């Protein structure tokens, strides 16, 4: 049986990649006839306790991502554990990876929006991403948009080995009692619009704040579920509430009771919050660019990224709808494991070692 190691070091984070890793690995263990080895920073991470039984081994290695240790120690560990195939849910594969690998490319954001990354970090990013895309046996793109970005920036050969596998959602519609409990917990007593994400440059949060200010409606609030260092630079106008962190258990209720989920983001490789909103019937207001038109549910209001367009839409938001789930983690796992089987079967023993 092939020994496939999944790099789960980012699973402990609250990032979108952390959620992608946790959800996908959970489903992979249900569907696969492979021996999975899960590389984690600590075997005591809470999410590991909820994993289904299956053919798996926990490999603990406190190797930080995006680090020199990652480049030096991870190749040694892959050899010592006799790994046949590496699956990386992100692009951060060591430059001298000694085994065949499959990697997921969520976006190529730093090619377009460097945010606050230094020149050195931008150079390192392009080096690692470029190496990953060129040397991977196969790539997973989370949207057709990201697949097109890969082709545009890295050529037709990279696109030919790319398979589009959308992300998924497992949100369940919360009960009225659960919604009431969550609203009390966060002291939300007015109708509100909801934003979920970070405040990096491409997320365009300042435009949302200006648009909400122009709404001039004291009966409504804007709730930002927004973490990260960039949030410290936001100046929140009257009527805007910031919540640094919300648990996976509480988040569906926040979506379900919102007037609409709103994102002014200028660049998304997928935009998981759009699916989360759809899953509980929450209307979506978003900028109609990059991957968002691909994943936005029917009835979404897709607009131009201007204060005027967003303010007008906030005044007349779309209506709530029945909950829908067009993309499921179960489907993503089935397609992923089929790809891993294909690559593992075609990799000759000793190649790239």
Coordinates of C-alpha atoms in Angstrom, one line a residue, residues 66 90-91 107-123 125-126 195 197-206 226-231 233-234 264-269:
X66 CA 7.6 29.3 5.2
X90 CA -0.6 24.5 -0.2
X91 CA 2.3 25.6 -2.5
X107 CA -4.6 31.4 -5.8
X108 CA -1.7 33.4 -7.0
X109 CA -2.5 36.4 -5.0
X110 CA 1.0 37.7 -4.3
X111 CA 1.6 37.9 -8.0
X112 CA -1.2 40.5 -8.2
X113 CA -1.4 42.0 -4.7
X114 CA 1.9 41.8 -2.7
X115 CA 0.1 43.3 0.3
X116 CA 2.7 44.2 2.9
X117 CA 5.2 41.5 1.8
X118 CA 8.8 42.8 1.6
X119 CA 10.7 42.5 -1.6
X120 CA 12.7 39.6 -0.1
X121 CA 9.5 37.7 0.8
X122 CA 8.0 38.4 -2.7
X123 CA 11.2 36.9 -4.3
X125 CA 7.3 33.4 -2.7
X126 CA 7.8 33.4 -6.4
X195 CA -18.3 40.3 6.4
X197 CA -12.4 37.4 6.1
X198 CA -9.1 39.2 6.7
X199 CA -8.3 42.9 5.9
X200 CA -5.4 42.4 3.5
X201 CA -5.1 44.8 0.5
X202 CA -7.1 42.8 -2.0
X203 CA -10.0 42.3 0.4
X204 CA -10.8 46.0 -0.1
X205 CA -12.4 46.3 3.4
X206 CA -12.0 50.1 3.5
X226 CA -12.0 39.8 10.8
X227 CA -8.7 38.8 12.2
X228 CA -5.0 39.4 11.4
X229 CA -2.6 42.3 11.9
X230 CA -4.2 44.4 9.1
X231 CA -7.4 44.9 11.1
X233 CA -5.2 49.7 10.7
X234 CA -9.0 49.8 10.1
X264 CA -15.9 43.9 -1.7
X265 CA -12.8 41.6 -2.4
X266 CA -11.0 42.3 -5.7
X267 CA -9.3 38.9 -5.9
X268 CA -10.5 35.4 -4.8
X269 CA -9.2 32.1 -5.8

